[in-house]
JSON list of C-alpha atoms in Angstrom, two decimals:
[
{"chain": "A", "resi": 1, "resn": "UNK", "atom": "CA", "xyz": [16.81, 2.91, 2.02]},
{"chain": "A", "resi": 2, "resn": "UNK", "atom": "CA", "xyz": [15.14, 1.23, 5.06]},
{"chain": "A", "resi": 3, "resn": "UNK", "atom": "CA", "xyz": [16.63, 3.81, 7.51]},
{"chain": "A", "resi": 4, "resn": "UNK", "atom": "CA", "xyz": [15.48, 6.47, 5.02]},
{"chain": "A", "resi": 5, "resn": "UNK", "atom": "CA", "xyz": [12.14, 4.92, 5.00]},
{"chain": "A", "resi": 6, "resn": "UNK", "atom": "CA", "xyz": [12.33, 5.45, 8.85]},
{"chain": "A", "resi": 7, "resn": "UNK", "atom": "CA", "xyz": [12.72, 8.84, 8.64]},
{"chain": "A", "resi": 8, "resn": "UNK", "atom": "CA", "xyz": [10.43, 9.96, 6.75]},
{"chain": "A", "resi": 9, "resn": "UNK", "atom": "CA", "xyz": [8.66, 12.87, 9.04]},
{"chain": "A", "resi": 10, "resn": "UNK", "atom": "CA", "xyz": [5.17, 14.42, 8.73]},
{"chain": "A", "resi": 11, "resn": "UNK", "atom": "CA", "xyz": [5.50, 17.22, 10.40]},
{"chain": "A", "resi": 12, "resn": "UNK", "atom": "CA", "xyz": [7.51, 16.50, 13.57]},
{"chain": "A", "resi": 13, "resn": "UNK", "atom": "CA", "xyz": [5.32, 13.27, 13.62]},
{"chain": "A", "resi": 14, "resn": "UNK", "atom": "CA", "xyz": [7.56, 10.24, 11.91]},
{"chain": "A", "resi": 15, "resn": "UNK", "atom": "CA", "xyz": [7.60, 6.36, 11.70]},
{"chain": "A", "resi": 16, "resn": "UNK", "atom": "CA", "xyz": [8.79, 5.76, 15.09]},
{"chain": "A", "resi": 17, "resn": "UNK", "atom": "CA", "xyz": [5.34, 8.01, 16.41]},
{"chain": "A", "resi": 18, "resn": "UNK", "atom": "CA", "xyz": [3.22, 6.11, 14.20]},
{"chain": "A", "resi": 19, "resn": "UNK", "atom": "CA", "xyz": [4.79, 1.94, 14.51]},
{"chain": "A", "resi": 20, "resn": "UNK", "atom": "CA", "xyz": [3.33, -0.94, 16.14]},
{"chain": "A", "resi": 21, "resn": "UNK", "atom": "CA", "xyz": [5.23, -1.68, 19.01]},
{"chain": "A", "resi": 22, "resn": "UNK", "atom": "CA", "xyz": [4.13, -5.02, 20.64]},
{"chain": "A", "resi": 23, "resn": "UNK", "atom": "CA", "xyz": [6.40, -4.69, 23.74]},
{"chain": "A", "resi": 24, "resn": "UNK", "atom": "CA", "xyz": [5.47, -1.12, 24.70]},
{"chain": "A", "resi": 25, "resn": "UNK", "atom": "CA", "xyz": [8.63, 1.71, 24.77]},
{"chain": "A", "resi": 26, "resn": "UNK", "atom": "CA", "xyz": [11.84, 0.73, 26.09]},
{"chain": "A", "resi": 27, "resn": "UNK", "atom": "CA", "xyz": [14.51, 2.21, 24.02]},
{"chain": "A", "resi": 28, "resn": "UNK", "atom": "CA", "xyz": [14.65, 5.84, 24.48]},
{"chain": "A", "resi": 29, "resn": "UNK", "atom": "CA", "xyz": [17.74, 6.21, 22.51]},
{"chain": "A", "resi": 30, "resn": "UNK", "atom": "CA", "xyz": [16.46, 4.96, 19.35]},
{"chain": "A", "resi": 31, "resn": "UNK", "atom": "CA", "xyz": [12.86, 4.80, 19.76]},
{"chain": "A", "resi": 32, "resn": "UNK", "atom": "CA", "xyz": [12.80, 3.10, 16.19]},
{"chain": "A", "resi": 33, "resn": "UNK", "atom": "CA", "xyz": [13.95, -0.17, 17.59]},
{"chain": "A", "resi": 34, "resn": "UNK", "atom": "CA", "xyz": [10.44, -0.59, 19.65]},
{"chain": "A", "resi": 35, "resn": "UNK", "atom": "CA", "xyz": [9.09, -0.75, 15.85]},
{"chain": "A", "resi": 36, "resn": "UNK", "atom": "CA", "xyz": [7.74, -4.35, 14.50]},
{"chain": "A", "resi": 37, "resn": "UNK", "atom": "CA", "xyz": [10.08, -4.18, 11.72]},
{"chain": "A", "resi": 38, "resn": "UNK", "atom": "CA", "xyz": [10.61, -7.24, 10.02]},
{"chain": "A", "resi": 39, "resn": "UNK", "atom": "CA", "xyz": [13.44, -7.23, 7.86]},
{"chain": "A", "resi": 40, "resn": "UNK", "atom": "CA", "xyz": [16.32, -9.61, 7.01]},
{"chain": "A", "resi": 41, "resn": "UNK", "atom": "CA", "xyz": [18.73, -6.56, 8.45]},
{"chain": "A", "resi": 42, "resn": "UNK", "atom": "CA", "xyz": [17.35, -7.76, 11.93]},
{"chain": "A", "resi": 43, "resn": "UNK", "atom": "CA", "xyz": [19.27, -10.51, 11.89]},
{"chain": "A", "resi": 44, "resn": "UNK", "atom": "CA", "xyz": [22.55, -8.51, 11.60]},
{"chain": "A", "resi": 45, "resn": "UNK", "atom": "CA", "xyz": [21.31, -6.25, 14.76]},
{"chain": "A", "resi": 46, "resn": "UNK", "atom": "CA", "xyz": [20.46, -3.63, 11.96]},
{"chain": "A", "resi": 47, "resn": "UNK", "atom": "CA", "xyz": [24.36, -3.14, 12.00]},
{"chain": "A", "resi": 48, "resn": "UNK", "atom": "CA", "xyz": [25.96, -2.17, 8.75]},
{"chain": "A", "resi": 49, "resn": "UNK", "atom": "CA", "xyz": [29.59, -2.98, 10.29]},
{"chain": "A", "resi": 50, "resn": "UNK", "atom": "CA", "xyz": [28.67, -6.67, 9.75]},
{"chain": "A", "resi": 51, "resn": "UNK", "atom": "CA", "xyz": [27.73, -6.32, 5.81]},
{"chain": "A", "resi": 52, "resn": "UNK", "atom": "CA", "xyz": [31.52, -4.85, 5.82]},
{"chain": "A", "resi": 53, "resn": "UNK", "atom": "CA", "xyz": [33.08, -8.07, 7.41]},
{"chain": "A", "resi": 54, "resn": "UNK", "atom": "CA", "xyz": [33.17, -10.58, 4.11]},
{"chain": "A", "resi": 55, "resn": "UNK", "atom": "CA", "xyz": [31.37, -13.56, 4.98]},
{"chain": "A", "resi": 56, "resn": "UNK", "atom": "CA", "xyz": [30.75, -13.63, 8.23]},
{"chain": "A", "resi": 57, "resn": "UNK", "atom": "CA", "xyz": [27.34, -12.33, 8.04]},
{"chain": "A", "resi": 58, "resn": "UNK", "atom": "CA", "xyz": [26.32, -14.43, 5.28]},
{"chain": "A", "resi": 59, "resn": "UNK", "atom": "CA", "xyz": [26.34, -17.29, 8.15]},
{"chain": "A", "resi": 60, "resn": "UNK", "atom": "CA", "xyz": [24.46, -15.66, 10.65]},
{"chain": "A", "resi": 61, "resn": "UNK", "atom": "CA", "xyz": [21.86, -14.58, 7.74]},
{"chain": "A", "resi": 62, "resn": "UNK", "atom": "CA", "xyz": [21.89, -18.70, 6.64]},
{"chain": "A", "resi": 63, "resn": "UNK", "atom": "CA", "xyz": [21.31, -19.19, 10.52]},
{"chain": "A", "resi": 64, "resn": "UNK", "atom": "CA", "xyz": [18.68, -17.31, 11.14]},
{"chain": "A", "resi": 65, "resn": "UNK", "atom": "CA", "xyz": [16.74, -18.04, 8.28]},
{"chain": "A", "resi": 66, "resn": "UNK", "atom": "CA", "xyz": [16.72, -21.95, 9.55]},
{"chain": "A", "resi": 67, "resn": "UNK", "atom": "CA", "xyz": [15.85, -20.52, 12.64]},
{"chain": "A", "resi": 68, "resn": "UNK", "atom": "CA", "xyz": [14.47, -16.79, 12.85]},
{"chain": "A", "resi": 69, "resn": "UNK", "atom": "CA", "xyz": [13.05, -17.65, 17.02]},
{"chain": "A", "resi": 70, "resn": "UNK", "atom": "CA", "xyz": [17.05, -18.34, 17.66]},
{"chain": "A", "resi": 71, "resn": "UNK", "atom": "CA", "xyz": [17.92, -15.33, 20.56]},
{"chain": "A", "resi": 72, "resn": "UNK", "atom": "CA", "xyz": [20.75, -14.11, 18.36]},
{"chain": "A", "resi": 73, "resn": "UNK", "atom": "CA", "xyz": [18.26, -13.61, 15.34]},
{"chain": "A", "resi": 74, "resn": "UNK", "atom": "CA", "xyz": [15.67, -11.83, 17.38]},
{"chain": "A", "resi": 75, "resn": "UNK", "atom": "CA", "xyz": [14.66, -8.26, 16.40]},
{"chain": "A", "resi": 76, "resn": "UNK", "atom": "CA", "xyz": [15.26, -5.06, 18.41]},
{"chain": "A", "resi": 77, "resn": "UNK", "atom": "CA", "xyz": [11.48, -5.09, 19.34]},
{"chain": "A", "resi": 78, "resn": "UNK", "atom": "CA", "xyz": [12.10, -8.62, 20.99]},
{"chain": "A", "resi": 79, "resn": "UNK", "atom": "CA", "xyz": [10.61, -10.70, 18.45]},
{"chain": "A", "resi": 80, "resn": "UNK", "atom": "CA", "xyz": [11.49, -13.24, 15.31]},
{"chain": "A", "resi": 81, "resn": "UNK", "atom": "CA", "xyz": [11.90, -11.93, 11.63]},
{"chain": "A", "resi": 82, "resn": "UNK", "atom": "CA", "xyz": [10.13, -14.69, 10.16]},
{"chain": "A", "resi": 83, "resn": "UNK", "atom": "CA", "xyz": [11.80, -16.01, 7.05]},
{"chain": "A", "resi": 84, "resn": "UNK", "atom": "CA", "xyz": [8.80, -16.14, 4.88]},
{"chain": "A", "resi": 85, "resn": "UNK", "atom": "CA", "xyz": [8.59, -12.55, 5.53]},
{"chain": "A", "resi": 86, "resn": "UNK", "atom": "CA", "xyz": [11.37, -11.09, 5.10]},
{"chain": "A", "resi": 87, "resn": "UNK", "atom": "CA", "xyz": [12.91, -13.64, 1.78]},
{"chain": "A", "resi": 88, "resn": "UNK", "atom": "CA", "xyz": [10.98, -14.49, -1.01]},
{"chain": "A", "resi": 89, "resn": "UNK", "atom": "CA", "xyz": [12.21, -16.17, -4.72]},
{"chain": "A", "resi": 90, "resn": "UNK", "atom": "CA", "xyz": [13.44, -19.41, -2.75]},
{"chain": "A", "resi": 91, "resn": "UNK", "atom": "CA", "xyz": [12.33, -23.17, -3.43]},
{"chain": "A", "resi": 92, "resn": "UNK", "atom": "CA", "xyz": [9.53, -23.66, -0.67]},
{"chain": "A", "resi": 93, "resn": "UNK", "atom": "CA", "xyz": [10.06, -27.00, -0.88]},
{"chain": "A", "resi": 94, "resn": "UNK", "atom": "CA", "xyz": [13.78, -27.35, -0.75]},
{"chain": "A", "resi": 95, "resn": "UNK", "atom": "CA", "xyz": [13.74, -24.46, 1.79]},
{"chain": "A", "resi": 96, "resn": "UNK", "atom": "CA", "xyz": [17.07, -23.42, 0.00]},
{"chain": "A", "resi": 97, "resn": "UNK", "atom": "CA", "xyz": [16.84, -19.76, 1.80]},
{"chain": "A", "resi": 98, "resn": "UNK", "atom": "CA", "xyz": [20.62, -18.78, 0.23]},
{"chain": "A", "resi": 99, "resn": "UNK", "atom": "CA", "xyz": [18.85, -19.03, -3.40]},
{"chain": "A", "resi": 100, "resn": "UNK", "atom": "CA", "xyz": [16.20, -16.61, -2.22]},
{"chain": "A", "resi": 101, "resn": "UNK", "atom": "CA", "xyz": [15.96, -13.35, -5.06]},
{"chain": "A", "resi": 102, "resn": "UNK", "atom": "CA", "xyz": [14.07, -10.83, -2.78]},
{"chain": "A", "resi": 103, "resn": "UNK", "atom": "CA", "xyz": [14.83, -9.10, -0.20]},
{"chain": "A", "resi": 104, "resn": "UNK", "atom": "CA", "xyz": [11.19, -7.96, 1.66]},
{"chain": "A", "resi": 105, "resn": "UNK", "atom": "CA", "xyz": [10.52, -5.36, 4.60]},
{"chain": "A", "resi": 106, "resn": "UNK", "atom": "CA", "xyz": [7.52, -4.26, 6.74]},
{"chain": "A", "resi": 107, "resn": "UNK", "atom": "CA", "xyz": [6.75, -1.26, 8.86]},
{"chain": "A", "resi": 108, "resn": "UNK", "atom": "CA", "xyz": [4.14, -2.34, 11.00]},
{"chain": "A", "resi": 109, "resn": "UNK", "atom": "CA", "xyz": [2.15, 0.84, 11.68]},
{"chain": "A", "resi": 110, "resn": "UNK", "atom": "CA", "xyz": [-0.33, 1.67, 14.96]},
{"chain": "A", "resi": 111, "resn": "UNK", "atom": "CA", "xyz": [-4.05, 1.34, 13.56]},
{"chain": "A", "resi": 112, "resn": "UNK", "atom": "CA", "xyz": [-5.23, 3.37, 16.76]},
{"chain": "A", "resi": 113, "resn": "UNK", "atom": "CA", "xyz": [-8.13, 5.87, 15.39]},
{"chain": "A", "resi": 114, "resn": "UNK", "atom": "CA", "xyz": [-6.14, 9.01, 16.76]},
{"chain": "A", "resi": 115, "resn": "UNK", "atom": "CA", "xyz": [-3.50, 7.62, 14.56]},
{"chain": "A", "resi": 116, "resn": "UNK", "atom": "CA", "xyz": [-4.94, 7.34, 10.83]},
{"chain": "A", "resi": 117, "resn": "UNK", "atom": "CA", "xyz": [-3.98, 10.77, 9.58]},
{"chain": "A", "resi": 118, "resn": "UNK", "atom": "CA", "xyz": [-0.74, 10.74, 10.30]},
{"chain": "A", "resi": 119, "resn": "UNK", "atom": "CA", "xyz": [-0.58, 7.10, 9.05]},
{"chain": "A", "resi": 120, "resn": "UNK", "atom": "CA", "xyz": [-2.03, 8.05, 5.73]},
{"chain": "A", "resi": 121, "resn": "UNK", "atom": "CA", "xyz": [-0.27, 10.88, 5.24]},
{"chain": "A", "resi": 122, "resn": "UNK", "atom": "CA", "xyz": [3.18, 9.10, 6.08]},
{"chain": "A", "resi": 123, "resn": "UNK", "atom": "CA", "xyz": [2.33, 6.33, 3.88]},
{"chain": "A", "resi": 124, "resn": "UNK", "atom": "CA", "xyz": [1.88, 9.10, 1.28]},
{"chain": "A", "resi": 125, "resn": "UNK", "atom": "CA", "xyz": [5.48, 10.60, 1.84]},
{"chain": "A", "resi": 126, "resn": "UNK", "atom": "CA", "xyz": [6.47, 7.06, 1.86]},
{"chain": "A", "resi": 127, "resn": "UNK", "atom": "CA", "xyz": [5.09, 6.34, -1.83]},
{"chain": "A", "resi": 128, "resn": "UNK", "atom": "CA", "xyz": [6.47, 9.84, -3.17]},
{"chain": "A", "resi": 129, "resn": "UNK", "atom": "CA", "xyz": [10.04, 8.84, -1.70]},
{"chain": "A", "resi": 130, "resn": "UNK", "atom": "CA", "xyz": [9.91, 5.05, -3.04]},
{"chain": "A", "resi": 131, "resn": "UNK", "atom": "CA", "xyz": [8.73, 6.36, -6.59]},
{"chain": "A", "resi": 132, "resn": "UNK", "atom": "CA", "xyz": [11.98, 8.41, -6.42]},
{"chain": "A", "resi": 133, "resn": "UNK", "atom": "CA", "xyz": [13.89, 5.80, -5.66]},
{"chain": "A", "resi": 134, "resn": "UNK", "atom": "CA", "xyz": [12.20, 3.57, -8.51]},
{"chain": "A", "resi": 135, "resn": "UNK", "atom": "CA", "xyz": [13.87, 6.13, -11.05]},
{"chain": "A", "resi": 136, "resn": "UNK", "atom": "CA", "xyz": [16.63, 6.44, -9.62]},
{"chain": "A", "resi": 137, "resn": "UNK", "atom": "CA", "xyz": [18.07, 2.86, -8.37]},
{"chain": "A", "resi": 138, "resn": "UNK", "atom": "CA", "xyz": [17.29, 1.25, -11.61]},
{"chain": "A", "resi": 139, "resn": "UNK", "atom": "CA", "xyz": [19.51, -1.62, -10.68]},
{"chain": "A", "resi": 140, "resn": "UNK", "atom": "CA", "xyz": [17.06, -2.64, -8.65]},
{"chain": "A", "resi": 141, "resn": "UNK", "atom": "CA", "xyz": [13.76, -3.81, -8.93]},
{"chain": "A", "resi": 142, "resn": "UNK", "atom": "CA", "xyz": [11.50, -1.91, -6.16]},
{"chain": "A", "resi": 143, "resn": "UNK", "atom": "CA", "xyz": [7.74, -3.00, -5.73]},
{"chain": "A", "resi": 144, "resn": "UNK", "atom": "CA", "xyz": [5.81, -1.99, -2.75]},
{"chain": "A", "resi": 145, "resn": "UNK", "atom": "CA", "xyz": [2.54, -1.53, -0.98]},
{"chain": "A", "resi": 146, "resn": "UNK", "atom": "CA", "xyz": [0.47, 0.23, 1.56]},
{"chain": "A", "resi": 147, "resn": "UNK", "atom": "CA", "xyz": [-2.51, 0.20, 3.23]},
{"chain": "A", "resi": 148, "resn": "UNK", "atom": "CA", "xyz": [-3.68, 3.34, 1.35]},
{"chain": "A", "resi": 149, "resn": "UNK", "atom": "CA", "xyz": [-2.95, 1.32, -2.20]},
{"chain": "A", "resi": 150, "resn": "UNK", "atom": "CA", "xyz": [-6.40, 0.29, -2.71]},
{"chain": "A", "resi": 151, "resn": "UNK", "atom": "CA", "xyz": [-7.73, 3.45, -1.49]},
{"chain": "A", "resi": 152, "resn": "UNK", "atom": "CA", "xyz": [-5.59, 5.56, -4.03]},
{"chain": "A", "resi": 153, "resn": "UNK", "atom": "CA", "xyz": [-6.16, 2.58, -6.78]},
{"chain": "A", "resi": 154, "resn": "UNK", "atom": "CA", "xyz": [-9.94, 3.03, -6.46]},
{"chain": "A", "resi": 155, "resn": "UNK", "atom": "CA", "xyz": [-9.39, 7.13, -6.72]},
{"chain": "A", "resi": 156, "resn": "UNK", "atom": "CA", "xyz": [-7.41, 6.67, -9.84]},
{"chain": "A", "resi": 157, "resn": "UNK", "atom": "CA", "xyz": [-9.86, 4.34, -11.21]},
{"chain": "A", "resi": 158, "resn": "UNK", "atom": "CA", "xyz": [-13.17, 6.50, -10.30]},
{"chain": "A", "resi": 159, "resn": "UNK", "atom": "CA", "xyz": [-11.81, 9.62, -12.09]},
{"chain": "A", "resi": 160, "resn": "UNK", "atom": "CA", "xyz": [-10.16, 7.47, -14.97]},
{"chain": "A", "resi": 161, "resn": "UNK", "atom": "CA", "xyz": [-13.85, 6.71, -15.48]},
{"chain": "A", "resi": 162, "resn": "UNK", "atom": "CA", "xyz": [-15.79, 9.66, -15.87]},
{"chain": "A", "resi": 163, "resn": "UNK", "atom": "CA", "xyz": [-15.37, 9.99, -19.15]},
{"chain": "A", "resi": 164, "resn": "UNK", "atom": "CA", "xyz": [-16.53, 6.22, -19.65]},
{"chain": "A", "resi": 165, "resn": "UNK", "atom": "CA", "xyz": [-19.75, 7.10, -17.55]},
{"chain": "A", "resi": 166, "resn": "UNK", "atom": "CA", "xyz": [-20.80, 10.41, -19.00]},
{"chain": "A", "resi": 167, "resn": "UNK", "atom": "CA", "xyz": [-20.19, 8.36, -22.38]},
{"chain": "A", "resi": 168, "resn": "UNK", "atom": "CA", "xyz": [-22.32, 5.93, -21.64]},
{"chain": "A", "resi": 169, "resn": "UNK", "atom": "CA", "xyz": [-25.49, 8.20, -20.20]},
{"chain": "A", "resi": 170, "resn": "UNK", "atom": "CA", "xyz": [-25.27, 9.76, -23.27]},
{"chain": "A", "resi": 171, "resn": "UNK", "atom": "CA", "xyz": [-25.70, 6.71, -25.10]},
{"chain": "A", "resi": 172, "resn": "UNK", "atom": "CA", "xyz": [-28.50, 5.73, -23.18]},
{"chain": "A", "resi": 173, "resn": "UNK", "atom": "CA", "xyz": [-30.21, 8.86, -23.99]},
{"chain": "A", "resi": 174, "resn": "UNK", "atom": "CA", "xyz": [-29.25, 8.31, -27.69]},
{"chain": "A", "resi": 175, "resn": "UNK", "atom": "CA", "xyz": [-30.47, 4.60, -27.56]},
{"chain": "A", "resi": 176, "resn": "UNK", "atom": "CA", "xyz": [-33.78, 5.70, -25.99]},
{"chain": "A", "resi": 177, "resn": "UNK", "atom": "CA", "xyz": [-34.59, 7.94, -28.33]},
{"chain": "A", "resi": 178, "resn": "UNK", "atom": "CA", "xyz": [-34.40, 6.47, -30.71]},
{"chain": "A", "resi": 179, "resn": "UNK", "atom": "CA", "xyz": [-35.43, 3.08, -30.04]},
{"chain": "A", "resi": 180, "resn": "UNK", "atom": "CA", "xyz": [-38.60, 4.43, -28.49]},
{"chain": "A", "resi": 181, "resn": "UNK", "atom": "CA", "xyz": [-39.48, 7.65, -29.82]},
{"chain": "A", "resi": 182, "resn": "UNK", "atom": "CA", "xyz": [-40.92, 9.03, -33.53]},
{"chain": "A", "resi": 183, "resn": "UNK", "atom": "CA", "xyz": [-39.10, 12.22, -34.87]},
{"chain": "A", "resi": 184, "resn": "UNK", "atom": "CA", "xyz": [-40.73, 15.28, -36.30]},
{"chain": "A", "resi": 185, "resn": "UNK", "atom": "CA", "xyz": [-39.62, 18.25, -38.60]},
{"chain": "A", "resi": 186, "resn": "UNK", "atom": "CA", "xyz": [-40.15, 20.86, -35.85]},
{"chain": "A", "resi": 187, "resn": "UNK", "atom": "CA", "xyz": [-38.12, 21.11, -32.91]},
{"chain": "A", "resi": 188, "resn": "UNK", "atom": "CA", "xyz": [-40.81, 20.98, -30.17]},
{"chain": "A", "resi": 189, "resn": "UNK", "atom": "CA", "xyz": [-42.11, 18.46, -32.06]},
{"chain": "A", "resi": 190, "resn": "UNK", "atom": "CA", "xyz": [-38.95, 16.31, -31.64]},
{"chain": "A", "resi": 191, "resn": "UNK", "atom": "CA", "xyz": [-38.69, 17.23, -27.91]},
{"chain": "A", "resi": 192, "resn": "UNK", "atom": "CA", "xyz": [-42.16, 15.67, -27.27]},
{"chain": "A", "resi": 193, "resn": "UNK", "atom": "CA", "xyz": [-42.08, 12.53, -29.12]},
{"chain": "A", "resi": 194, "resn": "UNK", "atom": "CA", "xyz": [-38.38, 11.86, -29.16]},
{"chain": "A", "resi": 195, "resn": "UNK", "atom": "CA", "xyz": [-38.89, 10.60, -24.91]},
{"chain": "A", "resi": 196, "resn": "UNK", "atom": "CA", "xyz": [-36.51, 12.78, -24.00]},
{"chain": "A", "resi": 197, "resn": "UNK", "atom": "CA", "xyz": [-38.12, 12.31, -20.67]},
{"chain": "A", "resi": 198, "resn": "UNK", "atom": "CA", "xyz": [-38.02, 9.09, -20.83]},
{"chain": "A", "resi": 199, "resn": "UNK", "atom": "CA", "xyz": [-34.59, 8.27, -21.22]},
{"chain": "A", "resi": 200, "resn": "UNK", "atom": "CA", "xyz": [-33.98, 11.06, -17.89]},
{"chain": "A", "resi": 201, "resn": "UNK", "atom": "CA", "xyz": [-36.09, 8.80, -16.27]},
{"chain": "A", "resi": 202, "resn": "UNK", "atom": "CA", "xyz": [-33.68, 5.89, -16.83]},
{"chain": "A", "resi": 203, "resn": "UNK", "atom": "CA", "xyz": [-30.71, 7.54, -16.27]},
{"chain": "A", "resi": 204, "resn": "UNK", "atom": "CA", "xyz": [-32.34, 9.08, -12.79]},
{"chain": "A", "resi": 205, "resn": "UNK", "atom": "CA", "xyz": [-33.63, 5.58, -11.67]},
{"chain": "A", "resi": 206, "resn": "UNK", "atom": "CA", "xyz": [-30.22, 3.72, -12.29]},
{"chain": "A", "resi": 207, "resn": "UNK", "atom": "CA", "xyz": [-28.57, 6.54, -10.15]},
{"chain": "A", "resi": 208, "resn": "UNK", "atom": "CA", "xyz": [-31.11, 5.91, -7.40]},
{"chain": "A", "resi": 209, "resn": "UNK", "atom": "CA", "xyz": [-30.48, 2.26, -7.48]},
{"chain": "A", "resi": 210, "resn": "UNK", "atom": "CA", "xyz": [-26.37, 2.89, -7.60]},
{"chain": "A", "resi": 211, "resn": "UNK", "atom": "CA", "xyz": [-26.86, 5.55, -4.76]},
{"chain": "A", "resi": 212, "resn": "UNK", "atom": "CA", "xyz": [-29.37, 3.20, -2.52]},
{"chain": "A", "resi": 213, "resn": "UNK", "atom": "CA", "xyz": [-26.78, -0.02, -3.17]},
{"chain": "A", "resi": 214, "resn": "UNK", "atom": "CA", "xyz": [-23.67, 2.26, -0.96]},
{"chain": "A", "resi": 215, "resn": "UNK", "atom": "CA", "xyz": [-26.47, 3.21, 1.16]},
{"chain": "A", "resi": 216, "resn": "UNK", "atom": "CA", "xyz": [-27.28, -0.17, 2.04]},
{"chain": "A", "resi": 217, "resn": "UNK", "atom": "CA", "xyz": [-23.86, -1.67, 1.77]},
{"chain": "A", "resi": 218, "resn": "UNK", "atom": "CA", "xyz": [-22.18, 1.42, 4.15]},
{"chain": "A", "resi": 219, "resn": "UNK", "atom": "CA", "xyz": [-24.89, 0.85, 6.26]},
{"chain": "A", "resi": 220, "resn": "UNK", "atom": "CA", "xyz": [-24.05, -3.46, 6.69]},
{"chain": "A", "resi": 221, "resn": "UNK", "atom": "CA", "xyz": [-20.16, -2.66, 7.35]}
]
């Protein structure tokens, strides 16, 4: 799944375009080793040979995770896998790191400004692929996050509450209305003393005061 993860191309553009690499390029082979990815498959040199010898790389996992900075634990980017970021589920206080129930990965992406589309729309692919996996590896239990998540959870969220919003201008009008105005037989009548008006008025002035609170915000950072 990680190496899938790795992969993943947008356009001819793919993770090993778009990583963090704190040391620079030096591995024109496999580019993807530059990456800052922290993972606990670092510690096995990202070699699936050792997972196949029984045992033996259960030690050099219970190694490393006493001492990740160790320069047989070091990642192909030439730096530790921290423990604490790559296990979770383990007694912090007992530092039992065999006991540990989750396995956790991160691809360290560039933030340069030239960078951000690709990022987000890699990060996209990335979700899409993940959500696959979600259905279809249900003996696992797959959670992750990006730095689009927010971004996409406050999308959801704004058109999840349109209807709530129309809803409640309607309401105000309603309220207004009511509260405020007298009602006659005729319908012009109604229109005039009803404070039709009125209740625009309201509705117009919170929407100024919404609008002029981004302004202001956007405008501090």
């Amino acid at each position: 799944m990680m190496t899938s993860i790795e992969s993943i191309k947008v356009g001819e553009v793919q993770y090993s375009d778009l990583c963090y690499k704190p040391l620079g390029e030096f591995n024109k082979t496999h580019p993807s080793e530059d990456c800052a990815t922290l993972s606990i498959f670092q510690w096995l040199d990202n070699d699936r040979t050792l997972l196949e010898q029984t045992g033996s790389y259960m030690d050099r996992i219970e190694l490393c995770a006493e001492a990740s900075a160790l320069p047989q634990c070091l990642a192909s980017f030439r730096g530790p896998s921290s423990t604490h970021y790559v296990l979770g589920g383990y007694d912090a206080d007992k530092l039992n790191y065999m006991d540990a129930s989750t396995l956790m990965v991160t691809f360290a992406l560039d933030g340069s400004e030239d960078k951000v589309d690709d990022i987000l729309k890699w990060e996209t692919n990335m979700k899409e692929y993940l959500l696959q996996q979600i259905e279809k590896r249900t003996e696992l239990n797959i959670a992750f996050s990006s730095d689009r998540a927010l971004e996409d959870e406050i999308d959801r969220a704004s058109h999840a509450d349109i209807f709530t919003i129309i809803l409640s201008y309607i309401l105000m009008f309603v309220y207004v209305g009511a509260t405020l105005g007298d009602f006659h037989s005729s319908v012009s009548g109604c229109f005039l003393h009803s404070k039709v008006l009125l209740g625009v008025g309201g509705v117009v002035i919170v929407l100024i005061s919404v609008v002029s609170a981004l302004g202001v915000t956007s405008f501090a950072g």
